[in-house]
Amino acid sequence: MNEKLKAFAAATNNELYDADYNGGGWMIEAVETRETIGNFVEASNGYAECTREKFGEIAGFQFVAFSKVQVRKGDQRRQLSVIDFGDLRVALNCDLTDYT
């Protein structure tokens, strides 16, 4: 996984993940998940507010991005992307299409 994160970091200019920061760390809010990209797309149909999903690839890893989601009414609106590293996905508080 370390090599995958390094490739991702290089492709995003270490703005989202930096392998040299505290032994490797996310520079933004990030949550590891076992949910698939498809699971996130399906769940977005039930969100209070959600822009259309955008699919892409960074450093050979597939992702889905939403420029604005609000999971439940009253929740903060935010960007959301989910990148697939194979055995693990990471949900990020950003729009990865900004890095493609």
Short mmCIF file of N, CA, C and O in Angstrom, two decimals:
data_model
loop_
_atom_site.label_atom_id
_atom_site.label_comp_id
_atom_site.label_asym_id
_atom_site.label_seq_id
_atom_site.Cartn_x
_atom_site.Cartn_y
_atom_site.Cartn_z
N MET A 1 0.83 -1.20 0.00
CA MET A 1 0.00 0.00 0.00
C MET A 1 0.87 1.26 0.00
O MET A 1 0.50 2.26 -0.59
N ASN A 2 2.02 1.18 0.63
CA ASN A 2 2.91 2.33 0.73
C ASN A 2 3.33 2.84 -0.65
O ASN A 2 3.34 4.05 -0.90
N GLU A 3 3.64 1.92 -1.57
CA GLU A 3 4.04 2.31 -2.92
C GLU A 3 2.87 2.95 -3.68
O GLU A 3 3.07 3.89 -4.45
N LYS A 4 1.67 2.44 -3.46
CA LYS A 4 0.49 3.02 -4.09
C LYS A 4 0.27 4.45 -3.62
O LYS A 4 -0.02 5.34 -4.42
N LEU A 5 0.41 4.66 -2.32
CA LEU A 5 0.23 6.01 -1.77
C LEU A 5 1.31 6.97 -2.27
O LEU A 5 1.04 8.14 -2.54
N LYS A 6 2.53 6.46 -2.42
CA LYS A 6 3.61 7.30 -2.96
C LYS A 6 3.32 7.72 -4.40
O LYS A 6 3.55 8.86 -4.79
N ALA A 7 2.80 6.79 -5.21
CA ALA A 7 2.44 7.12 -6.59
C ALA A 7 1.31 8.14 -6.63
O ALA A 7 1.36 9.09 -7.43
N PHE A 8 0.33 7.96 -5.77
CA PHE A 8 -0.77 8.91 -5.68
C PHE A 8 -0.26 10.29 -5.25
O PHE A 8 -0.63 11.31 -5.82
N ALA A 9 0.62 10.31 -4.25
CA ALA A 9 1.19 11.57 -3.76
C ALA A 9 1.95 12.30 -4.86
O ALA A 9 1.79 13.51 -5.03
N ALA A 10 2.74 11.57 -5.61
CA ALA A 10 3.51 12.19 -6.70
C ALA A 10 2.57 12.77 -7.76
O ALA A 10 2.82 13.87 -8.27
N ALA A 11 1.49 12.07 -8.06
CA ALA A 11 0.55 12.52 -9.08
C ALA A 11 -0.25 13.74 -8.64
O ALA A 11 -0.78 14.47 -9.48
N THR A 12 -0.34 13.98 -7.34
CA THR A 12 -1.10 15.12 -6.82
C THR A 12 -0.18 16.14 -6.14
O THR A 12 -0.62 16.93 -5.31
N ASN A 13 1.10 16.11 -6.48
CA ASN A 13 2.09 17.06 -5.97
C ASN A 13 2.14 17.12 -4.44
O ASN A 13 2.35 18.18 -3.85
N ASN A 14 1.89 16.00 -3.79
CA ASN A 14 1.91 15.88 -2.32
C ASN A 14 0.93 16.83 -1.64
O ASN A 14 1.06 17.11 -0.45
N GLU A 15 -0.08 17.30 -2.36
CA GLU A 15 -1.06 18.21 -1.78
C GLU A 15 -2.10 17.48 -0.93
O GLU A 15 -2.66 18.05 0.00
N LEU A 16 -2.35 16.21 -1.23
CA LEU A 16 -3.36 15.44 -0.52
C LEU A 16 -2.76 14.41 0.42
O LEU A 16 -3.29 14.16 1.50
N TYR A 17 -1.70 13.79 -0.02
CA TYR A 17 -0.97 12.81 0.79
C TYR A 17 0.51 13.09 0.60
O TYR A 17 0.98 13.32 -0.51
N ASP A 18 1.25 13.06 1.72
CA ASP A 18 2.69 13.30 1.65
C ASP A 18 3.39 12.16 2.38
O ASP A 18 3.23 12.00 3.59
N ALA A 19 4.14 11.39 1.63
CA ALA A 19 4.83 10.23 2.20
C ALA A 19 5.90 10.63 3.20
O ALA A 19 6.27 9.84 4.06
N ASP A 20 6.39 11.86 3.13
CA ASP A 20 7.44 12.32 4.04
C ASP A 20 6.90 13.04 5.27
O ASP A 20 7.66 13.35 6.18
N TYR A 21 5.63 13.32 5.32
CA TYR A 21 5.03 14.03 6.45
C TYR A 21 4.69 13.05 7.56
O TYR A 21 3.86 12.17 7.40
N ASN A 22 5.37 13.17 8.69
CA ASN A 22 5.13 12.29 9.85
C ASN A 22 5.16 10.81 9.46
O ASN A 22 4.33 10.03 9.92
N GLY A 23 6.06 10.43 8.59
CA GLY A 23 6.15 9.03 8.17
C GLY A 23 5.08 8.63 7.19
O GLY A 23 4.83 7.46 6.97
N GLY A 24 4.40 9.59 6.60
CA GLY A 24 3.33 9.35 5.64
C GLY A 24 2.00 9.75 6.23
O GLY A 24 1.59 9.18 7.23
N GLY A 25 1.37 10.75 5.64
CA GLY A 25 0.10 11.18 6.20
C GLY A 25 -0.74 11.98 5.22
O GLY A 25 -0.23 12.57 4.26
N TRP A 26 -2.03 11.96 5.48
CA TRP A 26 -2.98 12.72 4.68
C TRP A 26 -2.93 14.18 5.09
O TRP A 26 -2.86 14.49 6.26
N MET A 27 -2.99 15.05 4.11
CA MET A 27 -2.96 16.49 4.34
C MET A 27 -4.38 17.06 4.41
O MET A 27 -4.57 18.24 4.69
N ILE A 28 -5.37 16.23 4.13
CA ILE A 28 -6.78 16.60 4.20
C ILE A 28 -7.51 15.51 4.97
O ILE A 28 -6.93 14.48 5.29
N GLU A 29 -8.79 15.74 5.23
CA GLU A 29 -9.59 14.73 5.92
C GLU A 29 -9.74 13.50 5.01
O GLU A 29 -10.15 13.62 3.85
N ALA A 30 -9.39 12.33 5.52
CA ALA A 30 -9.44 11.09 4.74
C ALA A 30 -9.85 9.95 5.65
O ALA A 30 -9.42 9.87 6.80
N VAL A 31 -10.69 9.06 5.12
CA VAL A 31 -11.19 7.92 5.88
C VAL A 31 -11.05 6.66 5.03
O VAL A 31 -11.54 6.63 3.90
N GLU A 32 -10.40 5.64 5.58
CA GLU A 32 -10.31 4.35 4.89
C GLU A 32 -11.65 3.65 4.97
O GLU A 32 -12.33 3.72 5.98
N THR A 33 -12.01 2.96 3.88
CA THR A 33 -13.29 2.26 3.84
C THR A 33 -13.18 0.99 3.02
O THR A 33 -12.33 0.89 2.13
N ARG A 34 -14.01 0.04 3.32
CA ARG A 34 -14.10 -1.19 2.52
C ARG A 34 -15.22 -1.06 1.49
O ARG A 34 -15.38 -1.91 0.63
N GLU A 35 -16.03 0.00 1.60
CA GLU A 35 -17.11 0.23 0.64
C GLU A 35 -16.50 0.46 -0.74
O GLU A 35 -15.43 1.06 -0.86
N THR A 36 -17.18 0.00 -1.77
CA THR A 36 -16.68 0.17 -3.13
C THR A 36 -17.11 1.52 -3.69
O THR A 36 -17.99 2.19 -3.13
N ILE A 37 -16.51 1.89 -4.80
CA ILE A 37 -16.94 3.10 -5.49
C ILE A 37 -18.42 2.99 -5.84
O ILE A 37 -19.19 3.93 -5.67
N GLY A 38 -18.83 1.82 -6.31
CA GLY A 38 -20.25 1.58 -6.63
C GLY A 38 -21.15 1.79 -5.43
O GLY A 38 -22.26 2.33 -5.56
N ASN A 39 -20.70 1.37 -4.25
CA ASN A 39 -21.49 1.57 -3.03
C ASN A 39 -21.71 3.06 -2.76
O ASN A 39 -22.80 3.48 -2.37
N PHE A 40 -20.66 3.86 -2.98
CA PHE A 40 -20.79 5.31 -2.76
C PHE A 40 -21.73 5.94 -3.78
O PHE A 40 -22.53 6.81 -3.43
N VAL A 41 -21.64 5.52 -5.03
CA VAL A 41 -22.53 6.07 -6.06
C VAL A 41 -23.97 5.72 -5.73
O VAL A 41 -24.85 6.58 -5.80
N GLU A 42 -24.21 4.47 -5.34
CA GLU A 42 -25.56 4.05 -4.97
C GLU A 42 -26.08 4.83 -3.76
O GLU A 42 -27.21 5.29 -3.74
N ALA A 43 -25.25 5.00 -2.75
CA ALA A 43 -25.65 5.73 -1.54
C ALA A 43 -25.96 7.19 -1.85
O ALA A 43 -26.83 7.79 -1.21
N SER A 44 -25.27 7.77 -2.84
CA SER A 44 -25.48 9.18 -3.15
C SER A 44 -26.90 9.46 -3.61
O SER A 44 -27.39 10.59 -3.48
N ASN A 45 -27.60 8.44 -4.11
CA ASN A 45 -29.00 8.62 -4.51
C ASN A 45 -29.90 8.97 -3.34
O ASN A 45 -30.96 9.56 -3.53
N GLY A 46 -29.48 8.63 -2.13
CA GLY A 46 -30.27 8.92 -0.94
C GLY A 46 -29.81 10.16 -0.18
O GLY A 46 -30.38 10.49 0.87
N TYR A 47 -28.78 10.85 -0.66
CA TYR A 47 -28.29 12.05 0.02
C TYR A 47 -29.31 13.17 -0.11
O TYR A 47 -30.05 13.26 -1.09
N ALA A 48 -29.32 14.08 0.85
CA ALA A 48 -30.21 15.24 0.81
C ALA A 48 -29.90 16.11 -0.41
O ALA A 48 -30.80 16.65 -1.05
N GLU A 49 -28.61 16.23 -0.74
CA GLU A 49 -28.18 17.00 -1.91
C GLU A 49 -26.91 16.37 -2.45
O GLU A 49 -26.03 15.99 -1.69
N CYS A 50 -26.80 16.29 -3.77
CA CYS A 50 -25.61 15.67 -4.36
C CYS A 50 -25.50 16.07 -5.83
O CYS A 50 -26.46 15.96 -6.58
N THR A 51 -24.31 16.53 -6.21
CA THR A 51 -24.06 16.79 -7.63
C THR A 51 -23.84 15.46 -8.35
O THR A 51 -23.64 14.43 -7.71
N ARG A 52 -23.85 15.51 -9.64
CA ARG A 52 -23.64 14.30 -10.45
C ARG A 52 -22.22 13.77 -10.23
O ARG A 52 -21.27 14.54 -10.15
N GLU A 53 -22.09 12.46 -10.16
CA GLU A 53 -20.78 11.84 -9.96
C GLU A 53 -19.92 12.01 -11.21
O GLU A 53 -20.42 12.04 -12.33
N LYS A 54 -18.61 12.13 -10.96
CA LYS A 54 -17.63 12.21 -12.05
C LYS A 54 -16.60 11.12 -11.78
O LYS A 54 -16.12 10.98 -10.66
N PHE A 55 -16.28 10.36 -12.82
CA PHE A 55 -15.32 9.28 -12.69
C PHE A 55 -14.01 9.69 -13.33
O PHE A 55 -13.98 10.45 -14.29
N GLY A 56 -12.92 9.18 -12.78
CA GLY A 56 -11.62 9.48 -13.34
C GLY A 56 -10.56 8.52 -12.84
O GLY A 56 -10.86 7.52 -12.18
N GLU A 57 -9.31 8.87 -13.13
CA GLU A 57 -8.17 8.05 -12.75
C GLU A 57 -6.99 8.96 -12.42
O GLU A 57 -6.73 9.92 -13.14
N ILE A 58 -6.30 8.62 -11.33
CA ILE A 58 -5.07 9.31 -10.95
C ILE A 58 -4.04 8.24 -10.64
O ILE A 58 -4.31 7.33 -9.84
N ALA A 59 -2.88 8.34 -11.26
CA ALA A 59 -1.77 7.40 -11.05
C ALA A 59 -2.20 5.95 -11.23
O ALA A 59 -1.70 5.05 -10.56
N GLY A 60 -3.16 5.72 -12.12
CA GLY A 60 -3.63 4.37 -12.39
C GLY A 60 -4.72 3.88 -11.45
O GLY A 60 -5.17 2.74 -11.57
N PHE A 61 -5.19 4.72 -10.54
CA PHE A 61 -6.22 4.34 -9.57
C PHE A 61 -7.53 5.03 -9.93
O PHE A 61 -7.58 6.24 -10.13
N GLN A 62 -8.61 4.23 -10.00
CA GLN A 62 -9.92 4.75 -10.34
C GLN A 62 -10.51 5.52 -9.16
O GLN A 62 -10.25 5.20 -8.00
N PHE A 63 -11.30 6.55 -9.48
CA PHE A 63 -11.99 7.29 -8.43
C PHE A 63 -13.35 7.78 -8.92
O PHE A 63 -13.63 7.81 -10.11
N VAL A 64 -14.19 8.14 -7.96
CA VAL A 64 -15.43 8.86 -8.22
C VAL A 64 -15.38 10.12 -7.37
O VAL A 64 -14.85 10.11 -6.25
N ALA A 65 -15.90 11.22 -7.94
CA ALA A 65 -15.87 12.50 -7.22
C ALA A 65 -17.22 13.19 -7.33
O ALA A 65 -17.91 13.08 -8.35
N PHE A 66 -17.56 13.88 -6.27
CA PHE A 66 -18.77 14.70 -6.23
C PHE A 66 -18.31 16.10 -5.81
O PHE A 66 -17.63 16.25 -4.79
N SER A 67 -18.69 17.13 -6.57
CA SER A 67 -18.24 18.47 -6.21
C SER A 67 -18.97 19.02 -4.99
O SER A 67 -18.46 19.89 -4.30
N LYS A 68 -20.18 18.47 -4.72
CA LYS A 68 -20.89 18.90 -3.51
C LYS A 68 -21.87 17.82 -3.08
O LYS A 68 -22.66 17.34 -3.88
N VAL A 69 -21.78 17.43 -1.81
CA VAL A 69 -22.74 16.49 -1.23
C VAL A 69 -23.20 17.03 0.12
O VAL A 69 -22.48 17.74 0.82
N GLN A 70 -24.43 16.70 0.44
CA GLN A 70 -24.98 16.92 1.78
C GLN A 70 -25.70 15.63 2.13
O GLN A 70 -26.75 15.33 1.55
N VAL A 71 -25.11 14.86 3.01
CA VAL A 71 -25.64 13.53 3.31
C VAL A 71 -27.04 13.63 3.91
O VAL A 71 -27.97 12.98 3.46
N ARG A 72 -27.19 14.46 4.94
CA ARG A 72 -28.48 14.65 5.60
C ARG A 72 -28.76 16.15 5.67
O ARG A 72 -27.85 16.96 5.81
N LYS A 73 -30.03 16.49 5.60
CA LYS A 73 -30.43 17.89 5.74
C LYS A 73 -29.87 18.43 7.05
O LYS A 73 -29.93 17.78 8.08
N GLY A 74 -29.25 19.59 7.00
CA GLY A 74 -28.63 20.18 8.17
C GLY A 74 -27.14 19.92 8.27
O GLY A 74 -26.43 20.62 8.97
N ASP A 75 -26.66 18.88 7.58
CA ASP A 75 -25.22 18.60 7.54
C ASP A 75 -24.52 19.62 6.67
O ASP A 75 -25.12 20.21 5.77
N GLN A 76 -23.23 19.80 6.90
CA GLN A 76 -22.42 20.70 6.09
C GLN A 76 -22.29 20.13 4.68
O GLN A 76 -22.11 18.93 4.49
N ARG A 77 -22.36 21.00 3.68
CA ARG A 77 -22.08 20.59 2.30
C ARG A 77 -20.58 20.51 2.13
O ARG A 77 -19.84 21.33 2.65
N ARG A 78 -20.13 19.52 1.38
CA ARG A 78 -18.69 19.34 1.18
C ARG A 78 -18.42 18.61 -0.12
O ARG A 78 -19.32 18.04 -0.72
N GLN A 79 -17.17 18.61 -0.51
CA GLN A 79 -16.73 17.81 -1.64
C GLN A 79 -16.46 16.40 -1.13
O GLN A 79 -16.14 16.21 0.04
N LEU A 80 -16.57 15.43 -2.03
CA LEU A 80 -16.32 14.04 -1.65
C LEU A 80 -15.74 13.30 -2.84
O LEU A 80 -16.26 13.40 -3.95
N SER A 81 -14.66 12.59 -2.62
CA SER A 81 -14.10 11.69 -3.61
C SER A 81 -13.76 10.38 -2.93
O SER A 81 -13.42 10.36 -1.74
N VAL A 82 -13.83 9.31 -3.70
CA VAL A 82 -13.44 7.99 -3.20
C VAL A 82 -12.48 7.41 -4.23
O VAL A 82 -12.82 7.28 -5.41
N ILE A 83 -11.27 7.08 -3.79
CA ILE A 83 -10.26 6.50 -4.67
C ILE A 83 -10.05 5.04 -4.30
O ILE A 83 -10.03 4.69 -3.12
N ASP A 84 -9.90 4.22 -5.32
CA ASP A 84 -9.79 2.78 -5.13
C ASP A 84 -8.33 2.34 -5.27
O ASP A 84 -7.75 2.42 -6.35
N PHE A 85 -7.75 1.89 -4.14
CA PHE A 85 -6.38 1.39 -4.14
C PHE A 85 -6.32 -0.13 -4.20
O PHE A 85 -5.32 -0.74 -3.85
N GLY A 86 -7.40 -0.76 -4.62
CA GLY A 86 -7.43 -2.23 -4.72
C GLY A 86 -8.17 -2.84 -3.55
O GLY A 86 -9.39 -2.90 -3.55
N ASP A 87 -7.44 -3.27 -2.53
CA ASP A 87 -8.06 -3.88 -1.36
C ASP A 87 -8.72 -2.85 -0.45
O ASP A 87 -9.48 -3.20 0.44
N LEU A 88 -8.42 -1.60 -0.68
CA LEU A 88 -8.85 -0.53 0.21
C LEU A 88 -9.25 0.69 -0.60
O LEU A 88 -8.63 1.00 -1.61
N ARG A 89 -10.30 1.36 -0.16
CA ARG A 89 -10.69 2.63 -0.73
C ARG A 89 -10.51 3.70 0.33
O ARG A 89 -10.56 3.42 1.52
N VAL A 90 -10.30 4.95 -0.13
CA VAL A 90 -10.16 6.07 0.78
C VAL A 90 -11.14 7.16 0.35
O VAL A 90 -11.14 7.57 -0.82
N ALA A 91 -11.99 7.59 1.28
CA ALA A 91 -12.91 8.70 1.04
C ALA A 91 -12.19 9.98 1.45
O ALA A 91 -11.64 10.07 2.55
N LEU A 92 -12.20 10.96 0.56
CA LEU A 92 -11.45 12.20 0.76
C LEU A 92 -12.38 13.40 0.72
O LEU A 92 -13.31 13.44 -0.08
N ASN A 93 -12.07 14.38 1.53
CA ASN A 93 -12.82 15.62 1.56
C ASN A 93 -12.24 16.58 0.52
O ASN A 93 -11.64 17.59 0.84
N CYS A 94 -12.38 16.20 -0.77
CA CYS A 94 -11.90 17.02 -1.88
C CYS A 94 -12.56 16.51 -3.16
O CYS A 94 -13.20 15.48 -3.15
N ASP A 95 -12.38 17.24 -4.24
CA ASP A 95 -12.85 16.83 -5.55
C ASP A 95 -11.61 16.45 -6.36
O ASP A 95 -10.85 17.32 -6.79
N LEU A 96 -11.38 15.16 -6.54
CA LEU A 96 -10.18 14.70 -7.23
C LEU A 96 -10.11 15.12 -8.68
O LEU A 96 -9.03 15.09 -9.28
N THR A 97 -11.21 15.53 -9.28
CA THR A 97 -11.15 16.00 -10.66
C THR A 97 -10.32 17.28 -10.76
O THR A 97 -9.84 17.62 -11.85
N ASP A 98 -10.10 17.97 -9.66
CA ASP A 98 -9.22 19.14 -9.65
C ASP A 98 -7.77 18.76 -9.88
O ASP A 98 -6.94 19.63 -10.16
N TYR A 99 -7.43 17.47 -9.77
CA TYR A 99 -6.04 17.00 -9.89
C TYR A 99 -5.81 16.18 -11.15
O TYR A 99 -4.74 15.60 -11.30
N THR A 100 -6.77 16.15 -12.05
CA THR A 100 -6.59 15.38 -13.29
C THR A 100 -6.34 16.30 -14.47
O THR A 100 -6.54 17.47 -14.41
#
